[in-house]
PDB file of C-alpha atoms and ligand atoms in Angstrom:
ATOM      1  CA  UNK A   1      -1.701 -24.035 -13.216  1.00  0.00           C
ATOM      2  CA  UNK A   2      -0.011 -24.411  -9.479  1.00  0.00           C
ATOM      3  CA  UNK A   3      -1.988 -21.202  -6.658  1.00  0.00           C
ATOM      4  CA  UNK A   4      -0.114 -21.197  -3.742  1.00  0.00           C
ATOM      5  CA  UNK A   5      -3.468 -19.290  -1.422  1.00  0.00           C
ATOM      6  CA  UNK A   6      -0.432 -18.781   2.034  1.00  0.00           C
ATOM      7  CA  UNK A   7      -2.095 -16.979   5.605  1.00  0.00           C
ATOM      8  CA  UNK A   8      -1.027 -16.958   8.792  1.00  0.00           C
ATOM      9  CA  UNK A   9      -4.438 -19.379   9.567  1.00  0.00           C
ATOM     10  CA  UNK A  10      -4.220 -19.212  13.226  1.00  0.00           C
ATOM     11  CA  UNK A  11      -6.985 -20.392  13.078  1.00  0.00           C
ATOM     12  CA  UNK A  12      -8.531 -21.517   9.672  1.00  0.00           C
ATOM     13  CA  UNK A  13     -11.962 -20.327   9.171  1.00  0.00           C
ATOM     14  CA  UNK A  14     -14.822 -20.607   7.139  1.00  0.00           C
ATOM     15  CA  UNK A  15     -14.343 -17.431   5.617  1.00  0.00           C
ATOM     16  CA  UNK A  16     -10.428 -18.874   4.327  1.00  0.00           C
ATOM     17  CA  UNK A  17     -12.441 -22.323   3.636  1.00  0.00           C
ATOM     18  CA  UNK A  18     -15.316 -20.713   1.244  1.00  0.00           C
ATOM     19  CA  UNK A  19     -11.770 -18.962  -0.561  1.00  0.00           C
ATOM     20  CA  UNK A  20     -10.497 -22.340  -0.884  1.00  0.00           C
ATOM     21  CA  UNK A  21     -13.483 -23.991  -1.728  1.00  0.00           C
ATOM     22  CA  UNK A  22     -14.007 -21.770  -4.844  1.00  0.00           C
ATOM     23  CA  UNK A  23     -11.248 -21.674  -5.981  1.00  0.00           C
ATOM     24  CA  UNK A  24      -8.833 -24.719  -5.793  1.00  0.00           C
ATOM     25  CA  UNK A  25     -11.693 -26.383  -8.557  1.00  0.00           C
ATOM     26  CA  UNK A  26      -9.389 -24.293 -10.747  1.00  0.00           C
ATOM     27  CA  UNK A  27      -5.629 -25.746 -10.652  1.00  0.00           C
ATOM     28  CA  UNK A  28      -4.315 -28.737 -10.410  1.00  0.00           C
ATOM     29  CA  UNK A  29      -2.505 -27.753  -7.640  1.00  0.00           C
ATOM     30  CA  UNK A  30      -3.139 -25.850  -4.836  1.00  0.00           C
ATOM     31  CA  UNK A  31      -1.491 -24.797  -1.996  1.00  0.00           C
ATOM     32  CA  UNK A  32      -2.270 -23.800   0.948  1.00  0.00           C
ATOM     33  CA  UNK A  33       1.189 -22.391   3.552  1.00  0.00           C
ATOM     34  CA  UNK A  34       0.645 -22.247   6.994  1.00  0.00           C
ATOM     35  CA  UNK A  35       2.835 -18.939   7.098  1.00  0.00           C
ATOM     36  CA  UNK A  36       5.233 -18.068  10.638  1.00  0.00           C
ATOM     37  CA  UNK A  37       2.856 -15.626  12.144  1.00  0.00           C
ATOM     38  CA  UNK A  38       5.728 -12.146  11.226  1.00  0.00           C
ATOM     39  CA  UNK A  39       5.169 -10.048  13.827  1.00  0.00           C
ATOM     40  CA  UNK A  40       1.893 -11.612  16.376  1.00  0.00           C
ATOM     41  CA  UNK A  41       1.442 -13.933  18.816  1.00  0.00           C
ATOM     42  CA  UNK A  42       0.565 -16.829  17.324  1.00  0.00           C
ATOM     43  CA  UNK A  43      -2.317 -18.919  19.568  1.00  0.00           C
ATOM     44  CA  UNK A  44      -1.598 -22.019  17.582  1.00  0.00           C
ATOM     45  CA  UNK A  45       2.161 -23.118  16.565  1.00  0.00           C
ATOM     46  CA  UNK A  46       2.488 -23.806  13.149  1.00  0.00           C
ATOM     47  CA  UNK A  47       2.329 -28.038  13.687  1.00  0.00           C
ATOM     48  CA  UNK A  48      -0.847 -27.809  14.456  1.00  0.00           C
ATOM     49  CA  UNK A  49      -2.111 -25.100  12.789  1.00  0.00           C
ATOM     50  CA  UNK A  50      -0.943 -27.624   9.624  1.00  0.00           C
ATOM     51  CA  UNK A  51      -2.491 -30.931  11.122  1.00  0.00           C
ATOM     52  CA  UNK A  52      -5.973 -28.321  11.757  1.00  0.00           C
ATOM     53  CA  UNK A  53      -5.960 -27.234   8.338  1.00  0.00           C
ATOM     54  CA  UNK A  54      -5.291 -30.998   6.865  1.00  0.00           C
ATOM     55  CA  UNK A  55      -7.300 -32.420   8.978  1.00  0.00           C
ATOM     56  CA  UNK A  56     -10.446 -29.719   7.103  1.00  0.00           C
ATOM     57  CA  UNK A  57      -8.840 -30.706   3.656  1.00  0.00           C
ATOM     58  CA  UNK A  58      -7.723 -33.990   3.930  1.00  0.00           C
ATOM     59  CA  UNK A  59     -10.094 -35.580   0.904  1.00  0.00           C
ATOM     60  CA  UNK A  60      -8.775 -32.932  -1.363  1.00  0.00           C
ATOM     61  CA  UNK A  61      -6.613 -33.922  -3.614  1.00  0.00           C
ATOM     62  CA  UNK A  62      -5.474 -31.112  -5.404  1.00  0.00           C
ATOM     63  CA  UNK A  63      -5.446 -29.877  -2.443  1.00  0.00           C
ATOM     64  CA  UNK A  64      -1.870 -29.442  -0.313  1.00  0.00           C
ATOM     65  CA  UNK A  65      -0.720 -28.245   3.318  1.00  0.00           C
ATOM     66  CA  UNK A  66       2.611 -27.049   3.352  1.00  0.00           C
ATOM     67  CA  UNK A  67       4.832 -24.082   6.299  1.00  0.00           C
ATOM     68  CA  UNK A  68       7.740 -22.244   5.635  1.00  0.00           C
ATOM     69  CA  UNK A  69       8.779 -19.758   7.319  1.00  0.00           C
ATOM     70  CA  UNK A  70      10.996 -17.746   4.526  1.00  0.00           C
ATOM     71  CA  UNK A  71      10.250 -15.208   2.463  1.00  0.00           C
ATOM     72  CA  UNK A  72       6.332 -16.903   0.903  1.00  0.00           C
ATOM     73  CA  UNK A  73       7.404 -15.182  -2.809  1.00  0.00           C
ATOM     74  CA  UNK A  74      10.309 -17.289  -2.221  1.00  0.00           C
ATOM     75  CA  UNK A  75       8.220 -20.190  -1.379  1.00  0.00           C
ATOM     76  CA  UNK A  76       6.302 -19.403  -3.917  1.00  0.00           C
ATOM     77  CA  UNK A  77       9.398 -19.536  -6.732  1.00  0.00           C
ATOM     78  CA  UNK A  78      11.131 -22.317  -5.485  1.00  0.00           C
ATOM     79  CA  UNK A  79       7.728 -24.226  -5.720  1.00  0.00           C
ATOM     80  CA  UNK A  80       6.566 -23.037  -9.146  1.00  0.00           C
ATOM     81  CA  UNK A  81       3.790 -21.183  -8.802  1.00  0.00           C
ATOM     82  CA  UNK A  82       1.959 -19.561 -11.239  1.00  0.00           C
ATOM     83  CA  UNK A  83      -1.177 -18.035  -8.989  1.00  0.00           C
ATOM     84  CA  UNK A  84      -0.987 -16.795  -5.564  1.00  0.00           C
ATOM     85  CA  UNK A  85      -4.217 -16.043  -4.003  1.00  0.00           C
ATOM     86  CA  UNK A  86      -5.446 -13.342  -1.348  1.00  0.00           C
ATOM     87  CA  UNK A  87      -8.777 -12.376   0.009  1.00  0.00           C
ATOM     88  CA  UNK A  88     -10.252  -9.649   0.295  1.00  0.00           C
ATOM     89  CA  UNK A  89     -13.107  -8.864   3.553  1.00  0.00           C
ATOM     90  CA  UNK A  90     -12.854  -5.729   3.331  1.00  0.00           C
ATOM     91  CA  UNK A  91     -11.430  -2.126   1.932  1.00  0.00           C
ATOM     92  CA  UNK A  92      -9.213  -2.177   4.919  1.00  0.00           C
ATOM     93  CA  UNK A  93      -7.533  -4.675   3.494  1.00  0.00           C
ATOM     94  CA  UNK A  94      -7.379  -3.508   0.059  1.00  0.00           C
ATOM     95  CA  UNK A  95      -4.596  -0.832   0.687  1.00  0.00           C
ATOM     96  CA  UNK A  96      -2.290  -3.601   1.933  1.00  0.00           C
ATOM     97  CA  UNK A  97      -2.938  -6.847  -0.601  1.00  0.00           C
ATOM     98  CA  UNK A  98      -2.325  -3.563  -3.419  1.00  0.00           C
ATOM     99  CA  UNK A  99       0.847  -2.990  -1.425  1.00  0.00           C
ATOM    100  CA  UNK A 100       1.928  -6.621  -1.092  1.00  0.00           C
ATOM    101  CA  UNK A 101       1.176  -7.525  -4.174  1.00  0.00           C
ATOM    102  CA  UNK A 102       2.691  -4.998  -5.703  1.00  0.00           C
ATOM    103  CA  UNK A 103       5.747  -5.230  -4.468  1.00  0.00           C
ATOM    104  CA  UNK A 104       5.840  -8.810  -5.740  1.00  0.00           C
ATOM    105  CA  UNK A 105       5.079  -8.519  -9.381  1.00  0.00           C
ATOM    106  CA  UNK A 106       8.553  -6.212  -8.822  1.00  0.00           C
ATOM    107  CA  UNK A 107      10.979  -9.100  -6.747  1.00  0.00           C
ATOM    108  CA  UNK A 108       8.862 -11.723  -8.599  1.00  0.00           C
ATOM    109  CA  UNK A 109       7.731 -10.089 -12.630  1.00  0.00           C
ATOM    110  CA  UNK A 110       6.145 -14.155 -12.736  1.00  0.00           C
ATOM    111  CA  UNK A 111       4.311 -14.250 -10.582  1.00  0.00           C
ATOM    112  CA  UNK A 112       0.865 -12.688 -11.292  1.00  0.00           C
ATOM    113  CA  UNK A 113      -1.354 -11.915  -7.814  1.00  0.00           C
ATOM    114  CA  UNK A 114      -5.310 -12.892  -7.336  1.00  0.00           C
ATOM    115  CA  UNK A 115      -7.384 -10.942  -5.187  1.00  0.00           C
ATOM    116  CA  UNK A 116     -10.441 -12.305  -3.995  1.00  0.00           C
ATOM    117  CA  UNK A 117     -13.442 -10.857  -2.771  1.00  0.00           C
ATOM    118  CA  UNK A 118     -15.267 -12.265   0.776  1.00  0.00           C
ATOM    119  CA  UNK A 119     -18.463 -14.243   0.767  1.00  0.00           C
ATOM    120  CA  UNK A 120     -20.502 -11.518   2.061  1.00  0.00           C
ATOM    121  CA  UNK A 121     -21.961 -13.761   4.541  1.00  0.00           C
ATOM    122  CA  UNK A 122     -18.326 -14.086   5.628  1.00  0.00           C
ATOM    123  CA  UNK A 123     -16.266 -11.748   4.992  1.00  0.00           C
ATOM    124  CA  UNK A 124     -17.109 -10.249   9.159  1.00  0.00           C
ATOM    125  CA  UNK A 125     -14.741 -13.345  10.151  1.00  0.00           C
ATOM    126  CA  UNK A 126     -11.286 -13.243  11.154  1.00  0.00           C
ATOM    127  CA  UNK A 127      -8.355 -15.118  13.231  1.00  0.00           C
ATOM    128  CA  UNK A 128      -8.737 -12.590  15.890  1.00  0.00           C
ATOM    129  CA  UNK A 129     -12.294 -12.451  15.946  1.00  0.00           C
ATOM    130  CA  UNK A 130     -13.132 -16.247  16.246  1.00  0.00           C
ATOM    131  CA  UNK A 131      -9.813 -16.681  18.593  1.00  0.00           C
ATOM    132  CA  UNK A 132     -11.365 -13.700  21.675  1.00  0.00           C
ATOM    133  CA  UNK A 133     -15.248 -15.142  20.593  1.00  0.00           C
ATOM    134  CA  UNK A 134     -12.930 -18.574  21.741  1.00  0.00           C
ATOM    135  CA  UNK A 135     -11.777 -16.850  24.790  1.00  0.00           C
ATOM    136  CA  UNK A 136     -15.123 -15.430  26.076  1.00  0.00           C
ATOM    137  CA  UNK A 137     -16.633 -18.994  25.405  1.00  0.00           C
ATOM    138  CA  UNK A 138     -19.185 -18.262  22.493  1.00  0.00           C
ATOM    139  CA  UNK A 139     -20.462 -19.877  19.842  1.00  0.00           C
ATOM    140  CA  UNK A 140     -18.594 -21.091  17.427  1.00  0.00           C
ATOM    141  CA  UNK A 141     -20.064 -23.213  14.970  1.00  0.00           C
ATOM    142  CA  UNK A 142     -20.471 -20.483  11.943  1.00  0.00           C
ATOM    143  CA  UNK A 143     -17.155 -19.011  12.238  1.00  0.00           C
ATOM    144  CA  UNK A 144     -15.006 -22.703  12.324  1.00  0.00           C
ATOM    145  CA  UNK A 145     -14.685 -25.862  10.571  1.00  0.00           C
ATOM    146  CA  UNK A 146     -16.066 -28.776  13.535  1.00  0.00           C
ATOM    147  CA  UNK A 147     -11.675 -30.033  13.511  1.00  0.00           C
ATOM    148  CA  UNK A 148     -10.574 -26.179  14.272  1.00  0.00           C
ATOM    149  CA  UNK A 149     -13.644 -25.810  17.091  1.00  0.00           C
ATOM    150  CA  UNK A 150     -12.340 -28.776  18.804  1.00  0.00           C
ATOM    151  CA  UNK A 151      -9.080 -27.683  18.733  1.00  0.00           C
ATOM    152  CA  UNK A 152      -9.716 -23.896  19.740  1.00  0.00           C
ATOM    153  CA  UNK A 153     -12.524 -26.118  22.938  1.00  0.00           C
ATOM    154  CA  UNK A 154      -9.282 -27.716  23.593  1.00  0.00           C
ATOM    155  CA  UNK A 155      -6.478 -25.635  23.436  1.00  0.00           C
ATOM    156  CA  UNK A 156      -7.805 -23.028  25.344  1.00  0.00           C
ATOM    157  CA  UNK A 157      -8.727 -25.659  28.272  1.00  0.00           C
ATOM    158  CA  UNK A 158      -5.366 -26.709  28.741  1.00  0.00           C
ATOM    159  CA  UNK A 159      -3.914 -23.173  28.964  1.00  0.00           C
ATOM    160  CA  UNK A 160      -5.553 -22.750  31.635  1.00  0.00           C
ATOM    161  CA  UNK A 161      -4.462 -25.720  33.482  1.00  0.00           C
ATOM    162  CA  UNK A 162      -6.602 -28.920  32.522  1.00  0.00           C
ATOM    163  CA  UNK A 163      -3.620 -30.530  31.543  1.00  0.00           C
ATOM    164  CA  UNK A 164      -4.977 -33.669  30.741  1.00  0.00           C
TER     165      UNK A 164
HETATM  166  P1  ADP B 201      -2.570 -13.121   7.230  1.00  0.00           P
HETATM  167  O1  ADP B 201      -2.030 -12.886   8.212  1.00  0.00           O
HETATM  168  O2  ADP B 201      -0.788 -13.137   5.724  1.00  0.00           O
HETATM  169  O3  ADP B 201      -3.468 -11.637   6.589  1.00  0.00           O
HETATM  170  P2  ADP B 201      -5.054 -14.720   6.860  1.00  0.00           P
HETATM  171  O4  ADP B 201      -4.756 -16.045   8.195  1.00  0.00           O
HETATM  172  O5  ADP B 201      -5.553 -13.459   8.393  1.00  0.00           O
HETATM  173  O6  ADP B 201      -3.471 -14.700   6.696  1.00  0.00           O
HETATM  174  O7  ADP B 201      -5.583 -14.398   5.936  1.00  0.00           O
HETATM  175  C1  ADP B 201      -5.081 -15.211   4.913  1.00  0.00           C
HETATM  176  C2  ADP B 201      -5.188 -14.886   3.590  1.00  0.00           C
HETATM  177  O8  ADP B 201      -7.201 -14.954   3.718  1.00  0.00           O
HETATM  178  C3  ADP B 201      -5.718 -13.261   3.509  1.00  0.00           C
HETATM  179  O9  ADP B 201      -5.326 -12.837   2.202  1.00  0.00           O
HETATM  180  C4  ADP B 201      -6.831 -12.598   4.492  1.00  0.00           C
HETATM  181  O10 ADP B 201      -7.272 -11.381   3.507  1.00  0.00           O
HETATM  182  C5  ADP B 201      -7.873 -14.172   3.702  1.00  0.00           C
HETATM  183  N1  ADP B 201      -9.276 -14.065   3.990  1.00  0.00           N
HETATM  184  C6  ADP B 201      -9.027 -14.369   5.714  1.00  0.00           C
HETATM  185  N2  ADP B 201     -10.561 -13.568   6.407  1.00  0.00           N
HETATM  186  C7  ADP B 201     -10.741 -14.058   5.005  1.00  0.00           C
HETATM  187  C8  ADP B 201     -12.162 -13.929   4.719  1.00  0.00           C
HETATM  188  N3  ADP B 201     -13.171 -14.077   6.085  1.00  0.00           N
HETATM  189  N4  ADP B 201     -13.167 -13.980   3.742  1.00  0.00           N
HETATM  190  C9  ADP B 201     -11.859 -14.275   2.534  1.00  0.00           C
HETATM  191  N5  ADP B 201     -10.918 -14.149   3.031  1.00  0.00           N
HETATM  192  C10 ADP B 201     -10.407 -13.878   3.906  1.00  0.00           C
END
C-alpha cells in the first residue's frame, strides 16, 4: 500500500514527524509531499523544505520525499496512491479536513483519506507557531527536529543581513 502525506511543511515540526513515525510503518511506500503553500507566503522555498525533510528521514527506507506544484490528488493518481494521510490537531482543523476529504472522494473515488489525530504532546505545534518562536529567538528544541532548528536559525541570520 502506498500512502501520501501532503502538506506545506514550512517548516517540518515534531507534530509532523510524530505522524510520519506512527503511520509510515503500516505502508510499503510512504510519500511525504511538499506542496506549494497556496495563498501563504512561505518562509522556506519548496527545495529548502524538501532538503530539510530528506535530512530528517534519510534513514527510513520506505519514506520518500517529493514536491509537486499542481493538484495533490493528480500527483496521487499518477503515483497510484491508496491512502492520503492528514493530521488533525484540534476541532478547528476538523471542518477543513473533512471538506477536503469529501471533495477528493467525489473527484477521486478510488483514493481514501485517513485523518490521524495528533498526539496530545504535539497537538499545539504548528509551523506558524514555530516561525513565531524562531523570529523572536525562542527555544525551538521541543518544537522541531534538529535539522529544522539549524535551518531556521541560519535562514534568519541570512535574512538579517549576515549572509555568510
Ligand atoms: P497544510 O498547509 O497543507 O495544512 P501543514 O504543513 O500545515 O500543511 O500540515 C500538513 C499536515 O500535517 C496537515 O494534515 C496538518 O493538519 C498536519 N499537522 C500539522 N501539525 C500537526 C501536529 N502538530 N500534529 C499532527 N498533525 C499535524
